[in-house]
PDB file of C-alpha atoms in Angstrom:
ATOM      1  CA  UNK A 274       0.857  12.191  31.421  1.00  0.00           C
ATOM      2  CA  UNK A 275       4.809  12.171  32.503  1.00  0.00           C
ATOM      3  CA  UNK A 276       6.903  13.111  29.247  1.00  0.00           C
ATOM      4  CA  UNK A 277      10.382  13.959  28.661  1.00  0.00           C
ATOM      5  CA  UNK A 278      11.514  17.578  26.855  1.00  0.00           C
ATOM      6  CA  UNK A 279      14.782  16.593  24.724  1.00  0.00           C
ATOM      7  CA  UNK A 280      16.392  19.376  23.265  1.00  0.00           C
ATOM      8  CA  UNK A 281      16.903  18.807  19.416  1.00  0.00           C
ATOM      9  CA  UNK A 282      18.986  21.754  18.071  1.00  0.00           C
ATOM     10  CA  UNK A 283      18.033  25.313  18.181  1.00  0.00           C
ATOM     11  CA  UNK A 284      14.610  24.913  16.937  1.00  0.00           C
ATOM     12  CA  UNK A 285      13.543  20.844  17.851  1.00  0.00           C
ATOM     13  CA  UNK A 286      12.503  19.109  20.568  1.00  0.00           C
ATOM     14  CA  UNK A 287      11.735  15.755  21.222  1.00  0.00           C
ATOM     15  CA  UNK A 288       8.822  14.715  23.407  1.00  0.00           C
ATOM     16  CA  UNK A 289       9.914  11.195  24.935  1.00  0.00           C
ATOM     17  CA  UNK A 290       6.596   9.597  26.078  1.00  0.00           C
ATOM     18  CA  UNK A 291       8.193   6.217  26.975  1.00  0.00           C
ATOM     19  CA  UNK A 292      11.678   3.943  27.072  1.00  0.00           C
ATOM     20  CA  UNK A 293      10.363   1.057  25.288  1.00  0.00           C
ATOM     21  CA  UNK A 294       8.948  -0.144  22.163  1.00  0.00           C
ATOM     22  CA  UNK A 295       5.731  -0.736  22.315  1.00  0.00           C
ATOM     23  CA  UNK A 296       2.182  -0.419  21.054  1.00  0.00           C
ATOM     24  CA  UNK A 297       1.082   1.292  24.238  1.00  0.00           C
ATOM     25  CA  UNK A 298       3.708   3.553  24.086  1.00  0.00           C
ATOM     26  CA  UNK A 299       3.318   4.660  20.108  1.00  0.00           C
ATOM     27  CA  UNK A 300      -0.715   4.947  20.792  1.00  0.00           C
ATOM     28  CA  UNK A 301       0.252   8.140  23.183  1.00  0.00           C
ATOM     29  CA  UNK A 302       2.783   9.463  20.387  1.00  0.00           C
ATOM     30  CA  UNK A 303       0.291   8.562  17.931  1.00  0.00           C
ATOM     31  CA  UNK A 304      -2.794  10.647  20.247  1.00  0.00           C
ATOM     32  CA  UNK A 305      -0.335  13.519  21.038  1.00  0.00           C
ATOM     33  CA  UNK A 306       0.360  14.035  17.530  1.00  0.00           C
ATOM     34  CA  UNK A 307      -3.267  13.816  16.703  1.00  0.00           C
ATOM     35  CA  UNK A 308      -3.776  16.465  18.784  1.00  0.00           C
ATOM     36  CA  UNK A 309      -1.355  18.538  18.121  1.00  0.00           C
ATOM     37  CA  UNK A 310      -2.867  18.145  14.277  1.00  0.00           C
ATOM     38  CA  UNK A 311      -6.286  19.267  15.522  1.00  0.00           C
ATOM     39  CA  UNK A 312      -5.641  21.978  17.445  1.00  0.00           C
ATOM     40  CA  UNK A 313      -1.744  23.630  16.414  1.00  0.00           C
ATOM     41  CA  UNK A 314       0.332  25.758  18.208  1.00  0.00           C
ATOM     42  CA  UNK A 315       1.261  28.553  16.020  1.00  0.00           C
ATOM     43  CA  UNK A 316       5.249  28.595  15.282  1.00  0.00           C
ATOM     44  CA  UNK A 317       4.894  24.272  14.654  1.00  0.00           C
ATOM     45  CA  UNK A 318       6.702  23.490  11.594  1.00  0.00           C
ATOM     46  CA  UNK A 319       6.935  20.012  11.187  1.00  0.00           C
ATOM     47  CA  UNK A 320       6.333  16.858  13.640  1.00  0.00           C
ATOM     48  CA  UNK A 321       8.037  13.173  13.236  1.00  0.00           C
ATOM     49  CA  UNK A 322       6.395  10.638  15.143  1.00  0.00           C
ATOM     50  CA  UNK A 323       9.139   7.788  16.247  1.00  0.00           C
ATOM     51  CA  UNK A 324       8.809   4.416  17.931  1.00  0.00           C
ATOM     52  CA  UNK A 325       8.835   6.239  21.702  1.00  0.00           C
ATOM     53  CA  UNK A 326       8.437   9.973  21.011  1.00  0.00           C
ATOM     54  CA  UNK A 327       7.444  13.194  18.933  1.00  0.00           C
ATOM     55  CA  UNK A 328      10.087  15.504  17.494  1.00  0.00           C
ATOM     56  CA  UNK A 329       8.674  18.891  16.929  1.00  0.00           C
ATOM     57  CA  UNK A 330      10.397  21.167  14.588  1.00  0.00           C
ATOM     58  CA  UNK A 331       9.393  24.826  15.275  1.00  0.00           C
ATOM     59  CA  UNK A 332      10.197  28.299  14.534  1.00  0.00           C
ATOM     60  CA  UNK A 333      11.630  29.891  17.824  1.00  0.00           C
ATOM     61  CA  UNK A 334      11.046  33.589  16.326  1.00  0.00           C
ATOM     62  CA  UNK A 335       7.534  32.870  16.374  1.00  0.00           C
ATOM     63  CA  UNK A 336       7.637  30.679  19.933  1.00  0.00           C
ATOM     64  CA  UNK A 337      10.065  30.014  22.516  1.00  0.00           C
ATOM     65  CA  UNK A 338      11.426  26.739  23.987  1.00  0.00           C
ATOM     66  CA  UNK A 339       9.717  27.399  27.251  1.00  0.00           C
ATOM     67  CA  UNK A 340       6.279  28.435  25.778  1.00  0.00           C
ATOM     68  CA  UNK A 341       6.116  25.543  23.624  1.00  0.00           C
ATOM     69  CA  UNK A 342       6.998  23.083  26.202  1.00  0.00           C
ATOM     70  CA  UNK A 343       4.050  24.425  28.064  1.00  0.00           C
ATOM     71  CA  UNK A 344       1.558  24.355  25.690  1.00  0.00           C
ATOM     72  CA  UNK A 345       2.729  20.959  24.742  1.00  0.00           C
ATOM     73  CA  UNK A 346       1.887  19.906  28.372  1.00  0.00           C
ATOM     74  CA  UNK A 347      -1.689  20.986  27.973  1.00  0.00           C
ATOM     75  CA  UNK A 348      -1.742  18.738  24.995  1.00  0.00           C
ATOM     76  CA  UNK A 349      -0.764  15.680  26.847  1.00  0.00           C
ATOM     77  CA  UNK A 350      -3.093  16.095  29.469  1.00  0.00           C
ATOM     78  CA  UNK A 351      -5.378  12.733  29.219  1.00  0.00           C
ATOM     79  CA  UNK A 352      -3.708  11.205  26.870  1.00  0.00           C
ATOM     80  CA  UNK A 353      -2.767   8.010  28.409  1.00  0.00           C
ATOM     81  CA  UNK A 354      -6.333   7.528  29.637  1.00  0.00           C
ATOM     82  CA  UNK A 355      -7.308   7.115  25.838  1.00  0.00           C
ATOM     83  CA  UNK A 356      -8.460   3.216  25.227  1.00  0.00           C
ATOM     84  CA  UNK A 357     -10.876   2.876  22.666  1.00  0.00           C
ATOM     85  CA  UNK A 358     -10.112   4.101  19.072  1.00  0.00           C
ATOM     86  CA  UNK A 359     -11.607   3.019  15.797  1.00  0.00           C
ATOM     87  CA  UNK A 360      -8.136   2.658  12.999  1.00  0.00           C
ATOM     88  CA  UNK A 361      -8.332   1.809   9.394  1.00  0.00           C
ATOM     89  CA  UNK A 362      -6.355  -1.364   8.169  1.00  0.00           C
ATOM     90  CA  UNK A 363      -4.816  -1.036   4.750  1.00  0.00           C
ATOM     91  CA  UNK A 364      -4.816  -4.079   2.567  1.00  0.00           C
ATOM     92  CA  UNK A 365      -1.536  -4.450   1.043  1.00  0.00           C
ATOM     93  CA  UNK A 366      -1.169  -7.150  -2.117  1.00  0.00           C
ATOM     94  CA  UNK A 367       2.329  -9.043  -1.520  1.00  0.00           C
ATOM     95  CA  UNK A 368       3.676 -11.650  -3.796  1.00  0.00           C
ATOM     96  CA  UNK A 369       5.942 -14.301  -2.734  1.00  0.00           C
ATOM     97  CA  UNK A 370       7.005 -15.740  -6.208  1.00  0.00           C
ATOM     98  CA  UNK A 371      10.518 -16.796  -6.107  1.00  0.00           C
ATOM     99  CA  UNK A 372      11.749 -13.961  -8.041  1.00  0.00           C
ATOM    100  CA  UNK A 373      10.861 -11.366  -5.762  1.00  0.00           C
ATOM    101  CA  UNK A 374      11.353 -13.803  -2.500  1.00  0.00           C
ATOM    102  CA  UNK A 375      15.027 -14.058  -2.499  1.00  0.00           C
ATOM    103  CA  UNK A 376      15.589 -15.084   1.286  1.00  0.00           C
ATOM    104  CA  UNK A 377      12.200 -17.220   1.596  1.00  0.00           C
ATOM    105  CA  UNK A 378      13.597 -20.728   1.239  1.00  0.00           C
ATOM    106  CA  UNK A 379      16.165 -19.616   3.926  1.00  0.00           C
ATOM    107  CA  UNK A 380      13.998 -17.944   6.019  1.00  0.00           C
ATOM    108  CA  UNK A 381      11.447 -20.471   6.065  1.00  0.00           C
ATOM    109  CA  UNK A 382      13.917 -23.565   6.798  1.00  0.00           C
ATOM    110  CA  UNK A 383      15.573 -21.497  10.177  1.00  0.00           C
ATOM    111  CA  UNK A 384      11.467 -21.854  11.230  1.00  0.00           C
ATOM    112  CA  UNK A 385      11.914 -25.310  10.399  1.00  0.00           C
ATOM    113  CA  UNK A 386       8.305 -24.424   8.147  1.00  0.00           C
ATOM    114  CA  UNK A 387       7.618 -24.909   4.698  1.00  0.00           C
ATOM    115  CA  UNK A 388       7.667 -22.017   2.299  1.00  0.00           C
ATOM    116  CA  UNK A 389       3.808 -22.258   2.474  1.00  0.00           C
ATOM    117  CA  UNK A 390       3.726 -22.363   6.710  1.00  0.00           C
ATOM    118  CA  UNK A 391       6.041 -19.288   6.614  1.00  0.00           C
ATOM    119  CA  UNK A 392       3.712 -17.294   4.462  1.00  0.00           C
ATOM    120  CA  UNK A 393       0.522 -18.132   6.030  1.00  0.00           C
ATOM    121  CA  UNK A 394       2.644 -16.663   9.644  1.00  0.00           C
ATOM    122  CA  UNK A 395       3.833 -13.552   7.383  1.00  0.00           C
ATOM    123  CA  UNK A 396       0.328 -12.813   5.817  1.00  0.00           C
ATOM    124  CA  UNK A 397      -1.667 -14.315   8.885  1.00  0.00           C
ATOM    125  CA  UNK A 398      -1.706 -10.987  11.362  1.00  0.00           C
ATOM    126  CA  UNK A 399      -2.105  -7.266  10.908  1.00  0.00           C
ATOM    127  CA  UNK A 400       1.118  -5.510  11.026  1.00  0.00           C
ATOM    128  CA  UNK A 401       1.405  -1.433  13.191  1.00  0.00           C
ATOM    129  CA  UNK A 402       3.390   0.719  11.583  1.00  0.00           C
ATOM    130  CA  UNK A 403       5.227   2.635  14.622  1.00  0.00           C
ATOM    131  CA  UNK A 404       6.956   5.022  12.061  1.00  0.00           C
ATOM    132  CA  UNK A 405       8.340   5.851   8.824  1.00  0.00           C
ATOM    133  CA  UNK A 406      12.273   6.501   8.499  1.00  0.00           C
ATOM    134  CA  UNK A 407      15.285   5.394   6.534  1.00  0.00           C
ATOM    135  CA  UNK A 408      13.602   6.819   3.027  1.00  0.00           C
ATOM    136  CA  UNK A 409      10.475   8.711   2.456  1.00  0.00           C
ATOM    137  CA  UNK A 410       7.386   5.988   3.025  1.00  0.00           C
ATOM    138  CA  UNK A 411       9.865   3.778   3.901  1.00  0.00           C
ATOM    139  CA  UNK A 412       7.513   2.064   7.170  1.00  0.00           C
ATOM    140  CA  UNK A 413       8.779   0.193  10.309  1.00  0.00           C
ATOM    141  CA  UNK A 414       5.579  -2.042  10.719  1.00  0.00           C
ATOM    142  CA  UNK A 415       5.766  -4.954  13.728  1.00  0.00           C
ATOM    143  CA  UNK A 416       2.843  -7.857  14.200  1.00  0.00           C
ATOM    144  CA  UNK A 417       2.299  -8.889  17.601  1.00  0.00           C
ATOM    145  CA  UNK A 418       1.629 -12.819  17.864  1.00  0.00           C
ATOM    146  CA  UNK A 419       4.171 -15.274  17.355  1.00  0.00           C
ATOM    147  CA  UNK A 420       7.566 -13.687  16.269  1.00  0.00           C
ATOM    148  CA  UNK A 421      10.186 -15.531  13.734  1.00  0.00           C
ATOM    149  CA  UNK A 422      13.429 -16.117  14.940  1.00  0.00           C
ATOM    150  CA  UNK A 423      15.557 -14.984  12.176  1.00  0.00           C
ATOM    151  CA  UNK A 424      17.602 -11.482  12.542  1.00  0.00           C
ATOM    152  CA  UNK A 425      18.798  -9.539   9.588  1.00  0.00           C
ATOM    153  CA  UNK A 426      21.427 -10.874   7.332  1.00  0.00           C
ATOM    154  CA  UNK A 427      25.009 -10.674   8.342  1.00  0.00           C
ATOM    155  CA  UNK A 428      26.163  -9.292   5.216  1.00  0.00           C
ATOM    156  CA  UNK A 429      23.659  -6.095   3.856  1.00  0.00           C
ATOM    157  CA  UNK A 430      23.066  -6.126   0.256  1.00  0.00           C
ATOM    158  CA  UNK A 431      24.429  -2.843  -1.593  1.00  0.00           C
ATOM    159  CA  UNK A 432      21.053  -2.699  -3.123  1.00  0.00           C
ATOM    160  CA  UNK A 433      17.812  -3.982  -3.385  1.00  0.00           C
ATOM    161  CA  UNK A 434      14.330  -3.682  -5.701  1.00  0.00           C
ATOM    162  CA  UNK A 435      12.093  -0.796  -4.319  1.00  0.00           C
ATOM    163  CA  UNK A 436       8.411  -2.741  -3.844  1.00  0.00           C
ATOM    164  CA  UNK A 437      10.595  -5.687  -1.879  1.00  0.00           C
ATOM    165  CA  UNK A 438       8.963  -6.448   1.626  1.00  0.00           C
ATOM    166  CA  UNK A 439      11.185  -7.325   4.080  1.00  0.00           C
ATOM    167  CA  UNK A 440      11.122  -9.240   7.471  1.00  0.00           C
ATOM    168  CA  UNK A 441      13.067  -9.998  10.964  1.00  0.00           C
ATOM    169  CA  UNK A 442      11.738 -11.623  14.146  1.00  0.00           C
ATOM    170  CA  UNK A 443       8.036  -9.851  14.376  1.00  0.00           C
ATOM    171  CA  UNK A 444       8.947  -6.793  11.977  1.00  0.00           C
ATOM    172  CA  UNK A 445       8.474  -6.678   8.033  1.00  0.00           C
ATOM    173  CA  UNK A 446       8.991  -3.369   6.467  1.00  0.00           C
ATOM    174  CA  UNK A 447       8.017  -2.362   2.738  1.00  0.00           C
ATOM    175  CA  UNK A 448      10.872  -0.703   0.668  1.00  0.00           C
ATOM    176  CA  UNK A 449       9.397   2.241  -1.029  1.00  0.00           C
ATOM    177  CA  UNK A 450      12.883   2.836  -3.863  1.00  0.00           C
ATOM    178  CA  UNK A 451      15.732   1.115  -4.650  1.00  0.00           C
ATOM    179  CA  UNK A 452      18.298   1.388  -1.580  1.00  0.00           C
ATOM    180  CA  UNK A 453      20.585  -0.519   0.903  1.00  0.00           C
ATOM    181  CA  UNK A 454      19.201  -2.975   3.214  1.00  0.00           C
ATOM    182  CA  UNK A 455      20.298  -5.692   5.483  1.00  0.00           C
ATOM    183  CA  UNK A 456      17.024  -7.023   6.042  1.00  0.00           C
ATOM    184  CA  UNK A 457      15.393 -10.492   4.602  1.00  0.00           C
ATOM    185  CA  UNK A 458      13.724 -10.004   1.394  1.00  0.00           C
ATOM    186  CA  UNK A 459      11.054 -12.612   1.113  1.00  0.00           C
ATOM    187  CA  UNK A 460       8.142 -10.714  -1.499  1.00  0.00           C
ATOM    188  CA  UNK A 461       7.723  -7.469  -3.292  1.00  0.00           C
ATOM    189  CA  UNK A 462       4.019  -5.405  -3.468  1.00  0.00           C
ATOM    190  CA  UNK A 463       2.760  -4.056  -6.753  1.00  0.00           C
ATOM    191  CA  UNK A 464       1.395  -0.907  -5.611  1.00  0.00           C
ATOM    192  CA  UNK A 465       3.842   2.132  -5.074  1.00  0.00           C
ATOM    193  CA  UNK A 466       4.565   3.472  -1.670  1.00  0.00           C
ATOM    194  CA  UNK A 467       5.369   6.568  -2.477  1.00  0.00           C
ATOM    195  CA  UNK A 468       4.029   8.288  -5.732  1.00  0.00           C
ATOM    196  CA  UNK A 469       4.419  12.370  -5.829  1.00  0.00           C
ATOM    197  CA  UNK A 470       1.580  12.636  -8.181  1.00  0.00           C
ATOM    198  CA  UNK A 471      -0.878  11.512  -5.764  1.00  0.00           C
ATOM    199  CA  UNK A 472      -2.085  14.630  -3.625  1.00  0.00           C
ATOM    200  CA  UNK A 473      -1.125  12.299  -0.126  1.00  0.00           C
ATOM    201  CA  UNK A 474       2.130  10.832  -1.917  1.00  0.00           C
ATOM    202  CA  UNK A 475       2.211   8.314   0.881  1.00  0.00           C
ATOM    203  CA  UNK A 476       0.401   5.237   1.402  1.00  0.00           C
ATOM    204  CA  UNK A 477       1.058   4.359   4.620  1.00  0.00           C
ATOM    205  CA  UNK A 478       1.242   6.453   7.548  1.00  0.00           C
ATOM    206  CA  UNK A 479       2.400   5.978  11.181  1.00  0.00           C
ATOM    207  CA  UNK A 480      -0.060   4.866  13.354  1.00  0.00           C
ATOM    208  CA  UNK A 481      -1.743   2.766  10.237  1.00  0.00           C
ATOM    209  CA  UNK A 482      -2.361  -1.063   9.997  1.00  0.00           C
ATOM    210  CA  UNK A 483      -1.387  -3.244   7.464  1.00  0.00           C
ATOM    211  CA  UNK A 484      -2.961  -6.385   6.192  1.00  0.00           C
ATOM    212  CA  UNK A 485      -0.580  -8.301   3.624  1.00  0.00           C
ATOM    213  CA  UNK A 486      -2.783 -10.280   0.750  1.00  0.00           C
ATOM    214  CA  UNK A 487      -1.013 -12.825  -0.828  1.00  0.00           C
ATOM    215  CA  UNK A 488      -1.553 -12.260  -4.632  1.00  0.00           C
ATOM    216  CA  UNK A 489      -0.029 -14.960  -7.814  1.00  0.00           C
ATOM    217  CA  UNK A 490       2.521 -13.365 -10.142  1.00  0.00           C
ATOM    218  CA  UNK A 491      -0.465 -13.101 -12.679  1.00  0.00           C
ATOM    219  CA  UNK A 492      -2.418 -10.692  -9.874  1.00  0.00           C
ATOM    220  CA  UNK A 493       0.911  -8.816  -9.224  1.00  0.00           C
ATOM    221  CA  UNK A 494       1.457  -8.117 -12.247  1.00  0.00           C
ATOM    222  CA  UNK A 495      -2.406  -7.174 -13.179  1.00  0.00           C
ATOM    223  CA  UNK A 496      -2.354  -4.645 -10.219  1.00  0.00           C
ATOM    224  CA  UNK A 497       0.754  -2.809 -10.877  1.00  0.00           C
ATOM    225  CA  UNK A 498       0.035  -2.063 -14.086  1.00  0.00           C
ATOM    226  CA  UNK A 499      -3.565  -0.916 -12.792  1.00  0.00           C
ATOM    227  CA  UNK A 500      -1.373   1.248 -10.087  1.00  0.00           C
ATOM    228  CA  UNK A 501       0.775   2.619 -12.986  1.00  0.00           C
ATOM    229  CA  UNK A 502      -2.546   3.946 -14.391  1.00  0.00           C
ATOM    230  CA  UNK A 503      -3.761   5.440 -11.138  1.00  0.00           C
ATOM    231  CA  UNK A 504      -6.890   2.444 -11.099  1.00  0.00           C
ATOM    232  CA  UNK A 505      -5.550   0.519  -8.322  1.00  0.00           C
ATOM    233  CA  UNK A 506      -7.495   1.482  -4.868  1.00  0.00           C
ATOM    234  CA  UNK A 507      -6.261  -0.459  -1.614  1.00  0.00           C
ATOM    235  CA  UNK A 508      -8.845  -1.669   0.642  1.00  0.00           C
ATOM    236  CA  UNK A 509      -9.482  -0.859   3.885  1.00  0.00           C
ATOM    237  CA  UNK A 510     -11.398  -2.039   6.829  1.00  0.00           C
ATOM    238  CA  UNK A 511     -11.788  -1.080  10.173  1.00  0.00           C
ATOM    239  CA  UNK A 512     -10.194  -2.066  13.643  1.00  0.00           C
ATOM    240  CA  UNK A 513     -11.376  -1.150  16.927  1.00  0.00           C
ATOM    241  CA  UNK A 514      -8.429  -1.023  19.642  1.00  0.00           C
ATOM    242  CA  UNK A 515      -9.248  -1.112  22.837  1.00  0.00           C
TER     243      UNK A 515
END
C-alpha cells in the first residue's frame, strides 16, 4: 500500500497511511504496529501510533534510514487487505453525579435533551481509542453514531481532576491526572487509568474499544476503593471488526 515516509529529526520517521481521521485509516496504523511488534526490526527503539500514522524512533547506529524504510515497506504489504479481526471492548464505569459532571447540564441543554437522555446517548455506544497523547494514558476516543453538536469550551480550565470524563461532538476522552483542559467535563471514572504499580501501567491502549457503564455515586465509591486495593478488574468482551 502507499505510504509517506516523513523524516522526524535524525532518529525517527513518521509513516503516514492516510490524510484523514477515520477508523479505516487508523486500523491500518494498528496493523502496521502489530506487524512490527510481532516481527521486530533491529534498531527500532519505540513506536507511537497516531490518528493516521506511526512514528518510529530508531537507533541510527544500528540501522540507517534507507534500510529502515525498506524493511517497514515490506511489513506494509497486504495491510490494506485485512478486513476481519477480533478486538476486545473494555467496560469502564462512569459516574454522572453532579459533583463530577461540571458541564453535563449545559451540554444536555445545548443538545435539547434531558440529562437522562444525554447520558443514554453518551454511554450507548462503544468508543474506539485512536491514540494516546497529551499526558501518559490520555486516550483519544470516538464513537461512530450520531455526534453531539457541542464543541470544546471557549475558555479552558486551568485544572480539572484526574479521572474526569470529557466530551466534545463524537469524542470522549478520560483524564488520567489533574491537568488543564478545554473539554466539557461530563462525569468521572473510579478506576485508575495509569498506575505504575501494575506490570502494564496503562489501562487503555491505542486500538482498544471502550464501553462506558453508568454507575451510581455509591457504586463509584465502592469501585474506587476496590481499585485502590488492586481488587477491581475491568470486564471485557469481544467485538468482531469486519
